[in-house]
Every structure is written in structure tokens, then in C-alpha cells.
Steps between C-alpha positions, in 0.01 A plus 500: 500500500788735577650450154156524338442842658837624375444367146151647489610847612796496260266411214267783594798737518603401146150583381509835683845617400407866542485458879845341510655756267349789697688392812828450313477829309421687820815358658712589196363853475544584868858368516595665170362845583719557805833522310340747260375722782811486721760543228823321406660519847618138530575503872148619577347247261693211656394611848131523418478197269414229760219703654357607166492147359350353815233768537406461133479121539286538812257738332485290183419192705220685677337595170375147438406398855137596450467248217639206698157383620253748348442322167443166671269672747289657226449180295438274801819297469618609843186364665555165331857495628371573849259205477762259365654242736848641429668725752415863431844603628660285231281662236599845625865400487449395137335834416784693668761289318331566167485871581875498565573312177294750301610824669808432713712295263487756213608771745792288620612432143470864397671651807864428396440658161352812657776507761756568226349848467622572853856387430476207743785250498448141393517374859247762615264392223530137614422599858205708381366207300544260793325737738208545263484125441457446874290808569240505224335171614457662842319790332259259329436299817436804718298657220275193496392583855409856406321389184297248697406752771377758247324254267169637377541839671452825315834674463682179588804601295576792731428299813728213402783748447449648845490153658805343341732800465612502867572126477710554187735748669736244667548319168567833330755605763702179497471452123641842423743469792656186352598686183620805694714277724657338195582836343656615830721193516315353799349155549150468357427139599306605811259710293429212262464260793239724660306525174517120478363481855215732401428269206484191722276667757266647240491170312375326814261756644381715206296224322326414826422866575379566145282187507338617825442844349339345191256302716401819678465696174281234339263466794 
């Protein structure tokens, strides 16, 4: 059932390519506009690059959170999932995994290319990619909780942003901090380890919390 959910959501994403491309283009535009507005000062660009890329990835990930459950809620598929004998937490984990594959993976792949605009070294680009690879699944898992809590509410897109943004801040701090530590010649393993710990904790508790929120929203 877990794999079926992922395959189903990936197939729907292929049929709705505009939603996927909107998230990716938003990320590209935001990251690319900063060098144009700041100017060609390389030291300043290198300093601000980790924060800019991470903030852009965070905002791009939030763009599609409202669609994680809404389409299934509108056509009744979500109610059928709730009535199925399968664990709802497992189904939520599948939906969050599909969301990461559709939105998070393209951001991770595009980040090193955009990082060249900021004159980042090859090692800094690798650290940036590793941090995003660990951090973007956390964004999808935490976002699943917010999407479930605001399901069916008017103005849910604004509410989900207000709910999940404070929970995203630790991932943002340590993700950008890993790249900054590498550029300063310091050890960055601790930052990546903490992001990995966030991933493990969110992988265990976020599906359960989102499943509970879905039951409340559908009652």
C-alpha cells in the first residue's frame, strides 16, 4: 500500500506537470534574483548563498503543501483510505514521500547549479546538496501535519504556512549553518547529524500526528 500511494501520486504529478514546474520555477527565480539585486560582490554573495538557497527551498516546498491532501479530500479518495484496513499513518508517510519526490528532489538537484551563481566552491556545493537531501524530507513530513490540520478550511494555504513555519526554522538554521561552517573551515558534521536526527524524529512522529489530524478533519 505504501508503494501504491507513492506510484499513484507520482502518476498524478506527471499528469499535472504545471504544479510541479511552478514550485521549481519559483525556487529558480528567487535564488537567481538575489545576485542581480545585490551586485557582483563575490564575498557578499558567498556569505548569503546558504541562507538564500535554504529560504527559497523552504518557501517552494510550502507552495505545494495545500495540495497534499486536498485533491483526495475533494474526490472522496481520502475517506476511502480512512476506511481501509491499512494503517493511516503508513498512507500519510506514502503521501509525504511522494510530495518529497515531486517537490524536494528537483530542488536538491537544482541547488548546486544555482549555487554556482554565488561563487560557492565545489565542497560547499556538496555540503549544500547533502544538507538539502537530509532537510527537504523533514519539510515534507512536517508539512503533512499542517496540511492535515487545515484540510477543508477556508484560507487553509495561509494557515498551513503559519503552522509549519516555526517548525521549519531549526532545519533552516542547521542546513544553512552546515554550508557556512564548511566555508569557514570548520567541521560541519554536527549540523548534518542534527538534520539527520530531525529526519528520524519526524519520520516516526509526523505520520502519526498527521493521521490523527486527518481523522479530526474528516469527522
